[in-house]
C-alpha atoms as a printed R data frame, in Angstrom:
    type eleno elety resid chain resno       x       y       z
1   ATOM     1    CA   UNK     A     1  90.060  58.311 151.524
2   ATOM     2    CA   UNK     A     2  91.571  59.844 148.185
3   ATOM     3    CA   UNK     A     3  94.968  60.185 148.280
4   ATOM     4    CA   UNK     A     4  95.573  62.750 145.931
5   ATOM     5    CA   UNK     A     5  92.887  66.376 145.527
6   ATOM     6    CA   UNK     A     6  92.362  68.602 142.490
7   ATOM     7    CA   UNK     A     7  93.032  71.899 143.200
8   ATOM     8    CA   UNK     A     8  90.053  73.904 143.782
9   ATOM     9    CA   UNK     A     9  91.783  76.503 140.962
10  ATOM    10    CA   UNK     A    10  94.297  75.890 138.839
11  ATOM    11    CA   UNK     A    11  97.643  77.158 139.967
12  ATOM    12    CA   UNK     A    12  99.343  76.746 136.664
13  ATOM    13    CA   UNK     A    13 100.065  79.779 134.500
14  ATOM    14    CA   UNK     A    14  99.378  80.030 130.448
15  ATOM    15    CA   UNK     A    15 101.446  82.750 128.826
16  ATOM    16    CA   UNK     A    16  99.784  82.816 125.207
17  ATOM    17    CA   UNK     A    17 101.486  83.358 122.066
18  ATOM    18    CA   UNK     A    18 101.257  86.862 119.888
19  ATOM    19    CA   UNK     A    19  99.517  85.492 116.929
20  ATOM    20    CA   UNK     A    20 100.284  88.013 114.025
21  ATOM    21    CA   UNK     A    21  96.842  89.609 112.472
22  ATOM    22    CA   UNK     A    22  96.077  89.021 109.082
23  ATOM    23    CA   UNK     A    23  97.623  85.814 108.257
24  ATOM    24    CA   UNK     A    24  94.276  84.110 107.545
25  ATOM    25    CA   UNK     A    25  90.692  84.934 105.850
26  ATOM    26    CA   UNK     A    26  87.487  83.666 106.214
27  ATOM    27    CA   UNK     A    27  85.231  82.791 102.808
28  ATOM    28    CA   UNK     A    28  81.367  84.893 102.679
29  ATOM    29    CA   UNK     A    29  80.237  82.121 101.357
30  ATOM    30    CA   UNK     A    30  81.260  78.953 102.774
31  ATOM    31    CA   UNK     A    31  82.703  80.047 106.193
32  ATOM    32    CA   UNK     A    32  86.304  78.451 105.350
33  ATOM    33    CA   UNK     A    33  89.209  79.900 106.833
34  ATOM    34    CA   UNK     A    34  92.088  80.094 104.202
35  ATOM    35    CA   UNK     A    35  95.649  80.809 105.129
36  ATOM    36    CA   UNK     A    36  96.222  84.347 103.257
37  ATOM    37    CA   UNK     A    37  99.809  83.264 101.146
38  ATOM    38    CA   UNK     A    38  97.665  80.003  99.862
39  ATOM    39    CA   UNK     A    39  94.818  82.552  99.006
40  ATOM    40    CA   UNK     A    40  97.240  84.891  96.426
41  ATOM    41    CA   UNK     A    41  99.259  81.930  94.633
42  ATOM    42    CA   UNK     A    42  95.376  80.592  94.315
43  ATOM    43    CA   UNK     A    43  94.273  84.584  92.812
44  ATOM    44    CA   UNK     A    44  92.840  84.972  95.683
45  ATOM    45    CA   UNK     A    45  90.217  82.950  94.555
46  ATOM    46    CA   UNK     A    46  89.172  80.180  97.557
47  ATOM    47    CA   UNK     A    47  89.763  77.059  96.085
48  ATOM    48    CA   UNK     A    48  86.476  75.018  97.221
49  ATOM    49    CA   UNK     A    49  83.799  77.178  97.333
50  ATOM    50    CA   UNK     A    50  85.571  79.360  94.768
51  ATOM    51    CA   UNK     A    51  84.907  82.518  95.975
52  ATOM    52    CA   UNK     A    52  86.839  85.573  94.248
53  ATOM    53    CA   UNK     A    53  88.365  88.502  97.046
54  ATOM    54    CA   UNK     A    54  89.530  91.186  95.232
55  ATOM    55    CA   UNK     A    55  92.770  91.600  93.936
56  ATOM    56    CA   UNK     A    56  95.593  94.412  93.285
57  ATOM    57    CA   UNK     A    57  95.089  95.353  89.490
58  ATOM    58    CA   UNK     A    58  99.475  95.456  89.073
59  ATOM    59    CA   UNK     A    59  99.077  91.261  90.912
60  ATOM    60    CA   UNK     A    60  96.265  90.596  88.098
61  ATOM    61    CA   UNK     A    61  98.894  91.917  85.456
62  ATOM    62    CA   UNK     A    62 101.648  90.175  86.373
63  ATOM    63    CA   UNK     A    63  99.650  86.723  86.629
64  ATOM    64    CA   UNK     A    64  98.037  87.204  83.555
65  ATOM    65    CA   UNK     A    65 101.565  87.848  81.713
66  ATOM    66    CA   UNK     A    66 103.984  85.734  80.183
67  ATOM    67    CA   UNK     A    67 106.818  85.841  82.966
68  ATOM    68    CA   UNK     A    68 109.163  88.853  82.258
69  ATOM    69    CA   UNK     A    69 106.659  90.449  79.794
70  ATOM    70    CA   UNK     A    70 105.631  93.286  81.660
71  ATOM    71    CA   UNK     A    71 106.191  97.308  80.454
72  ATOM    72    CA   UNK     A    72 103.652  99.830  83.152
73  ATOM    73    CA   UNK     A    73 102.414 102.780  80.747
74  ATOM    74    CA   UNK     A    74 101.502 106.315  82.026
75  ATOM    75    CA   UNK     A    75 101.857 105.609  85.401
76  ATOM    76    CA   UNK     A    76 102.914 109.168  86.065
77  ATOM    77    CA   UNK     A    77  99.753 110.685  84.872
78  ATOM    78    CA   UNK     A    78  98.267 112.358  87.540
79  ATOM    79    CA   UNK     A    79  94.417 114.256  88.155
80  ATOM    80    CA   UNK     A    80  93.561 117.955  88.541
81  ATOM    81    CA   UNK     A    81  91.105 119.600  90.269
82  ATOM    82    CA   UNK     A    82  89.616 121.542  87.128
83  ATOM    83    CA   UNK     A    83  86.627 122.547  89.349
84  ATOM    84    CA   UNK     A    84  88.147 123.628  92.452
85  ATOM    85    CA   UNK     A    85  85.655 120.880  94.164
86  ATOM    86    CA   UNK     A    86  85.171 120.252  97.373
87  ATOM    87    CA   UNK     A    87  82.128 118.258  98.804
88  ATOM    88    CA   UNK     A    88  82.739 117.340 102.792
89  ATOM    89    CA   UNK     A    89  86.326 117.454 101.839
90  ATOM    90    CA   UNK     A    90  87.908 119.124  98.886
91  ATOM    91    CA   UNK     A    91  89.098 116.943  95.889
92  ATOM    92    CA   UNK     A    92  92.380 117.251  96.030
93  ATOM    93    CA   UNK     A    93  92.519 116.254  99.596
94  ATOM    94    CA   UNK     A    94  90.142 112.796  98.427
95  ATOM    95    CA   UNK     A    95  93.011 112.646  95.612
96  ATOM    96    CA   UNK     A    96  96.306 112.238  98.256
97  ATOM    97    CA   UNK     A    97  94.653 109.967 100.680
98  ATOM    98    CA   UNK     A    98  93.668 107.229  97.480
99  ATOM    99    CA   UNK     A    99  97.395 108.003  96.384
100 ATOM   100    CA   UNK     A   100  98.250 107.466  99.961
101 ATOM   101    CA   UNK     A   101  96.110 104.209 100.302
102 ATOM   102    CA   UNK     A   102  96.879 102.631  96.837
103 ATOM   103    CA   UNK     A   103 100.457 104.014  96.444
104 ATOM   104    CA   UNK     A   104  99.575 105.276  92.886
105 ATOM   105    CA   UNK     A   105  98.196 108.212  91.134
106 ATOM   106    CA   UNK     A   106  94.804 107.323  89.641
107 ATOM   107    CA   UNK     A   107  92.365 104.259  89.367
108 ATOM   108    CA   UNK     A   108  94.340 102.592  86.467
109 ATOM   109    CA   UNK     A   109  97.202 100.482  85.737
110 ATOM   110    CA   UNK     A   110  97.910 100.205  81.712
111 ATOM   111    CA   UNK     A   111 100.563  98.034  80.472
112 ATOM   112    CA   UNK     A   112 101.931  96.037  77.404
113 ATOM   113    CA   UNK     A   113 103.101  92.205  77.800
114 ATOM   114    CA   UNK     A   114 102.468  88.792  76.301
115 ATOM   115    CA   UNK     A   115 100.113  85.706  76.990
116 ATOM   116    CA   UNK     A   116 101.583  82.635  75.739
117 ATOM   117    CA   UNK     A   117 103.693  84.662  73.207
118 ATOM   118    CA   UNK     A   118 100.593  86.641  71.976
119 ATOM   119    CA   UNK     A   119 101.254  90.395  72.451
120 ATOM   120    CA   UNK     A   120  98.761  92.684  74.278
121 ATOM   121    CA   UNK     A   121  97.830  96.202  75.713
122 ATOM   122    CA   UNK     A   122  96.238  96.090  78.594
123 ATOM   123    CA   UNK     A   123  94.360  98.276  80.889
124 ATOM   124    CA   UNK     A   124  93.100  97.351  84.673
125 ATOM   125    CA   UNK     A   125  90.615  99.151  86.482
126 ATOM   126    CA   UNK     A   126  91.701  99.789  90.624
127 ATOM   127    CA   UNK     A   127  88.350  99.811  92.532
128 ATOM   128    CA   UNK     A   128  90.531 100.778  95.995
129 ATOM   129    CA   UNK     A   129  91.038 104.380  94.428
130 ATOM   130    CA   UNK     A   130  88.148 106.022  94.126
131 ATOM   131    CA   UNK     A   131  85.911 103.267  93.784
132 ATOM   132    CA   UNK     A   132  87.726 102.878  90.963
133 ATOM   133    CA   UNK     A   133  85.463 105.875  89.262
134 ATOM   134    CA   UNK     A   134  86.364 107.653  86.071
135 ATOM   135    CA   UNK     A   135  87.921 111.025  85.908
136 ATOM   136    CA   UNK     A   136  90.079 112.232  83.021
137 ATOM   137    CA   UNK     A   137  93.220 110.738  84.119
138 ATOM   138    CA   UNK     A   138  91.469 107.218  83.861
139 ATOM   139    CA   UNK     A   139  89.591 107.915  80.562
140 ATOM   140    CA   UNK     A   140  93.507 108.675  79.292
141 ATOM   141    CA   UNK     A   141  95.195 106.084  80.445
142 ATOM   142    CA   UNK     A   142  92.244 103.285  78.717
143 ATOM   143    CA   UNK     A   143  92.201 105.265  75.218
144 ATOM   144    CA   UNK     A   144  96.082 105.207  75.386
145 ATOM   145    CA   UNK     A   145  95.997 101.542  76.302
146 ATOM   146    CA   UNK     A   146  93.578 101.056  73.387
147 ATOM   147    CA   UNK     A   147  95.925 103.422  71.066
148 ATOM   148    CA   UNK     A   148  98.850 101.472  71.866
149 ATOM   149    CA   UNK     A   149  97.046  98.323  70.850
150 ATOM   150    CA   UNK     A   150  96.624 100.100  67.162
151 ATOM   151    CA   UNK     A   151 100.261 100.945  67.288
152 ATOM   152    CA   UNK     A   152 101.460  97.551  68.114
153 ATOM   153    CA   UNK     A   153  98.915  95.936  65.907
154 ATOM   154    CA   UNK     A   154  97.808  93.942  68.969
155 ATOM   155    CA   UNK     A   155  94.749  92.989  70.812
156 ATOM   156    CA   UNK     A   156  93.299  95.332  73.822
157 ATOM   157    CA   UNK     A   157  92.441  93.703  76.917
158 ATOM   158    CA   UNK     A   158  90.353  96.185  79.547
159 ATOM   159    CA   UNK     A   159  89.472  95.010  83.023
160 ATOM   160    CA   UNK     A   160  86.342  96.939  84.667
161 ATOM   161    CA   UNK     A   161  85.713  97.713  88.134
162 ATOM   162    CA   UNK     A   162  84.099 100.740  89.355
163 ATOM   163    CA   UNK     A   163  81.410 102.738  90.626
164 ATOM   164    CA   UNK     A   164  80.606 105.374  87.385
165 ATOM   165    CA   UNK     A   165  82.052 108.174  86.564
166 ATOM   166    CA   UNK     A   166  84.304 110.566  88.877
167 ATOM   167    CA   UNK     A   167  81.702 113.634  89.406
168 ATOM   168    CA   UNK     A   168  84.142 115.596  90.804
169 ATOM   169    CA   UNK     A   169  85.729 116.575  87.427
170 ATOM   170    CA   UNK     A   170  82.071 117.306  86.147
171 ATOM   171    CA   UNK     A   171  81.433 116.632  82.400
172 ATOM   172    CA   UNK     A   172  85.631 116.401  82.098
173 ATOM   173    CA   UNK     A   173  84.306 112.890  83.083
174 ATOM   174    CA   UNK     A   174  81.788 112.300  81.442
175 ATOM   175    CA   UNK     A   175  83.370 113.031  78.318
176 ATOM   176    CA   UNK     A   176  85.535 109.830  78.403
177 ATOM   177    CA   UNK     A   177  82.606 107.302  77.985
178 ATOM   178    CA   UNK     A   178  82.668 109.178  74.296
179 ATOM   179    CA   UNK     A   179  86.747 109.288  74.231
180 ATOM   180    CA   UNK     A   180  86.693 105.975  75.162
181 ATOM   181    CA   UNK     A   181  83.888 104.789  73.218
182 ATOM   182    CA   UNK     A   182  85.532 106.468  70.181
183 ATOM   183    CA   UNK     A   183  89.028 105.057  70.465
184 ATOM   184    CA   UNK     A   184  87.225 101.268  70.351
185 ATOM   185    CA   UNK     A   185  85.810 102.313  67.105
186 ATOM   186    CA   UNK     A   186  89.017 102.818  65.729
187 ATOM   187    CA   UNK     A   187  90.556  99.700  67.219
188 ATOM   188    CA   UNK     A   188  87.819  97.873  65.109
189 ATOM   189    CA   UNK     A   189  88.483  99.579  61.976
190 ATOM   190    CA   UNK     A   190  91.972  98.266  62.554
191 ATOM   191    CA   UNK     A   191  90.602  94.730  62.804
192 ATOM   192    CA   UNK     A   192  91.939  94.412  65.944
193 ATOM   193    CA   UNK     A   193  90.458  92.348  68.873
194 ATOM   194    CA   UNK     A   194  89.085  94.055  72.010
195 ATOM   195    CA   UNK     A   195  87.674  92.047  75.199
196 ATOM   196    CA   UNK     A   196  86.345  93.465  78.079
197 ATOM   197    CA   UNK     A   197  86.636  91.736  81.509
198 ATOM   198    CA   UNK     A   198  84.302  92.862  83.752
199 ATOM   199    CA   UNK     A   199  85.068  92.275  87.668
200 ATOM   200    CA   UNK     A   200  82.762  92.848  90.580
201 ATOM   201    CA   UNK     A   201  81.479  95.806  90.499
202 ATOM   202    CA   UNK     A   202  81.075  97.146  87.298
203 ATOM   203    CA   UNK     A   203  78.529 100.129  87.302
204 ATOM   204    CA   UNK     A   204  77.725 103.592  86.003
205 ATOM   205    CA   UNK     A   205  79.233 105.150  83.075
206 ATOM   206    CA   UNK     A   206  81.958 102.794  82.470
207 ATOM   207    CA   UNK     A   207  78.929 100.545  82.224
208 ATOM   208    CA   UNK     A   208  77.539 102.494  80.279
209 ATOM   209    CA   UNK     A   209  80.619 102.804  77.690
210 ATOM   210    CA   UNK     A   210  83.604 100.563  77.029
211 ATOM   211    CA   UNK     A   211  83.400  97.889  79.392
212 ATOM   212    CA   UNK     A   212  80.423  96.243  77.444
213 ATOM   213    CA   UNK     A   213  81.744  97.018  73.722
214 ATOM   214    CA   UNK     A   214  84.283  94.634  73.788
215 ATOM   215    CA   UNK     A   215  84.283  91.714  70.920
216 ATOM   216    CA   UNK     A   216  83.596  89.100  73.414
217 ATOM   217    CA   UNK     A   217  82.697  90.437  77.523
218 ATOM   218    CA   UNK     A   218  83.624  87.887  79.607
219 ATOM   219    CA   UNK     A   219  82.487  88.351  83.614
220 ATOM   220    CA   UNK     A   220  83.695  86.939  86.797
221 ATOM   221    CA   UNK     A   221  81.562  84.848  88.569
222 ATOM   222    CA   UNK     A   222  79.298  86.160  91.290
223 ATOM   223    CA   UNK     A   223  80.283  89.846  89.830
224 ATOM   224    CA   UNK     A   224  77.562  92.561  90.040
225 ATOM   225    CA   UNK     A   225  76.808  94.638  86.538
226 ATOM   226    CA   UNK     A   226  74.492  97.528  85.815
227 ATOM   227    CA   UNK     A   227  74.303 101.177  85.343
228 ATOM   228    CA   UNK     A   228  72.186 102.080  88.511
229 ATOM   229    CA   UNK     A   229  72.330 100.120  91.551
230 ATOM   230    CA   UNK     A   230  69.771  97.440  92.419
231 ATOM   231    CA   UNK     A   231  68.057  99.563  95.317
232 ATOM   232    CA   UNK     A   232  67.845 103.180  92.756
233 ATOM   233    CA   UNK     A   233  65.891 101.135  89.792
234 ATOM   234    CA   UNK     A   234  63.835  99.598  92.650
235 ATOM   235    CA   UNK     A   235  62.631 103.077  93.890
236 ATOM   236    CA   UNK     A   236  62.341 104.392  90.584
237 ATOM   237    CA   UNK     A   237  60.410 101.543  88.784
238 ATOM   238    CA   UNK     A   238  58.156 100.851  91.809
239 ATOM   239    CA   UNK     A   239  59.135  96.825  90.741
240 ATOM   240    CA   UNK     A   240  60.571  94.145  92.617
241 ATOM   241    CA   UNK     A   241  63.445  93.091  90.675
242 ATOM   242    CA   UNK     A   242  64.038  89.129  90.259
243 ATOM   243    CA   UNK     A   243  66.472  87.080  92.543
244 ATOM   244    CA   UNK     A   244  70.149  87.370  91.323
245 ATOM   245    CA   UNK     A   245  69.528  90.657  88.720
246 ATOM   246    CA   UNK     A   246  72.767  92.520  87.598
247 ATOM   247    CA   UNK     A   247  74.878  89.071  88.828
248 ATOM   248    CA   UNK     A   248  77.323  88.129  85.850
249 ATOM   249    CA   UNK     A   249  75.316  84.702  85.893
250 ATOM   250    CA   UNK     A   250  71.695  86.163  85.299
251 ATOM   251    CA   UNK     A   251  73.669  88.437  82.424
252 ATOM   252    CA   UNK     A   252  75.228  85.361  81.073
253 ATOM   253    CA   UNK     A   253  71.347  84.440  80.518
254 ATOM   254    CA   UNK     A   254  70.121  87.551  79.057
255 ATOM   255    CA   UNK     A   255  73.066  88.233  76.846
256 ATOM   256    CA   UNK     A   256  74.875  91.242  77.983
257 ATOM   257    CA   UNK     A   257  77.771  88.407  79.173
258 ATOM   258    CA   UNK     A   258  79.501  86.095  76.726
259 ATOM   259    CA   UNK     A   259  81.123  83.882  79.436
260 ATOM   260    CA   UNK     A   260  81.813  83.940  82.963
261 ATOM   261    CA   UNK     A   261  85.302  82.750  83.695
262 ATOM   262    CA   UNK     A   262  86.821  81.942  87.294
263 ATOM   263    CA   UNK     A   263  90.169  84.778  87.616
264 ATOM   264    CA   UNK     A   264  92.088  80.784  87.864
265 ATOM   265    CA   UNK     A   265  91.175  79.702  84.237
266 ATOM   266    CA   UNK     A   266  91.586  83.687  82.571
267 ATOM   267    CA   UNK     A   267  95.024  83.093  81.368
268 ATOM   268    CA   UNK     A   268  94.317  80.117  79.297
269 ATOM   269    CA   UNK     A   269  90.735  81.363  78.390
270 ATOM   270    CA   UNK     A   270  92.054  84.073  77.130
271 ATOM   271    CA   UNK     A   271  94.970  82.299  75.014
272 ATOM   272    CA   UNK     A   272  92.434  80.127  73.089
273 ATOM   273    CA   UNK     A   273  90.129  83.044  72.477
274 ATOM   274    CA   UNK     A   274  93.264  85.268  71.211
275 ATOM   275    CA   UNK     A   275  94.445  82.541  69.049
276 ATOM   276    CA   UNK     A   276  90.690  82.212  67.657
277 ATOM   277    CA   UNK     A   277  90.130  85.798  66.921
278 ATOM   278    CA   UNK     A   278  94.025  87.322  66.706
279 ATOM   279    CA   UNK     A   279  96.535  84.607  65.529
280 ATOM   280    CA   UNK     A   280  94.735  82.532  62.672
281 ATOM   281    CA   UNK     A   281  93.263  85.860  61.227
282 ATOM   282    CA   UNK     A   282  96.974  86.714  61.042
283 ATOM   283    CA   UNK     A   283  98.211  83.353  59.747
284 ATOM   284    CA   UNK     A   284  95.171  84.000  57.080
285 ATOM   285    CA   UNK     A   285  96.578  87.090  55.927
């Protein structure tokens, strides 16, 4: 005869702990879970499988930057409602909720600052407003960037991520694939050095304009590229397209790319190319 009987149910009573939300993320592509504060001091970039989350264009700045280097531009610039539009909600409304969401005024953050000592203008493209599309206010703020560049007798740095242009502002946006396009032209008369980064995704007309007229475009890895979406050319080609089209990696192949470089390795990347193409044409002078 046992001396002793398990309970039929257990009598004892588990209080569980509040465990805070959003202190970890899982990777797409290899399933890891990664603690969130080891994911931004890695770039948010997972460290094995090396997947790249997004990140906050002002964080990408003040990585990329010599430590203490940083001066914002135009941050104040705001966009108008030329057209009066309103789709299922009227522009201006779309407008204060990105502002809201973002806690800035358009999809741009342009700044001056140094990598290892070498002086730069930079612009970075904000996919969370907007989907990071192109209205006037954005076309501004990356010709000023590239202006201040021509000033400062500096390279210009511009970091692409969006959907196209802003159609809400009508041919007001369309124009700046030209006012861009134009202001590059006069950074290379200058003789100054202008590379485009191009971050997933990169489509439309900012495709279409400055992000691929830089010197040398360098890509992130896995980021998707093109000017109409994989599913549009599909339907209007009648074609299946091949396995991997508009990846940075497949444009690395047919030329459109330079060089893909992980967000961890930019900084130095871009050091050695700056002191290729910047610092020993100065020294030569």
């Amino acid at each position: 005869m046992a001396l002793f009987h398990k309970p039929k149910y257990s009598t004892v009573t588990v209080k569980k702990k509040d465990i805070p939300q959003g202190l970890w993320k899982k990777c797409p592509e290899s399933g890891e879970i990664i603690y969130n504060k080891d994911l931004e001091q890695n770039s948010n970039v997972v460290p094995k499988s090396g997947y790249h989350f997004p990140i906050d264009a002002k964080a990408r700045l003040l990585k990329l930057f010599d430590e203490g280097s940083f001066v914002e531009f135009d941050a104040g610039l705001e966009s108008a409602d030329p057209l009066g539009f309103t789709d299922s909600k009227a522009y201006v409304d779309r407008l204060a909720q990105n502002k809201k969401k973002t806690g800035r005024n358009d999809a741009v953050v342009s700044a001056t600052g140094s990598v290892y000592d070498i002086p730069l203008s930079v612009a970075v493209m904000d996919f969370q407003f907007a989907g990071g599309s192109m209205g006037s206010v954005v076309g501004e703020k990356i010709t000023r960037a590239i202006e201040r560049a021509i000033e400062n007798k500096c390279p210009c740095i511009v970091y692409s991520s969006s959907g196209g242009a802003r159609m809400q502002e009508g041919i007001l946006s369309l124009m700046q694939m030209a006012k861009t396009s134009a202001a590059l032209s006069r950074l290379a008369k200058a003789k100054l050095p202008f590379i485009s980064v191009l971050i997933h995704p990169t489509y439309g007309g900012v495709t279409a304009s400055f992000a691929v007229l830089g010197d040398i475009n360098i890509a992130e890895p896995g980021a998707m590229i093109g000017f109409a979406g994989p599913r549009v050319i599909e339907e209007t080609t009648k074609e299946k397209l091949p396995a991997g089209f508009q990846s940075s990696e497949f444009l690395l192949e047919k030329g459109l790319v330079d060089q893909i470089v992980p967000r961890t390795e930019m900084r130095e990347r871009l050091r050695d190319l700056l002191s290729a193409l910047f610092l020993k044409k100065k020294e030569a002078i």
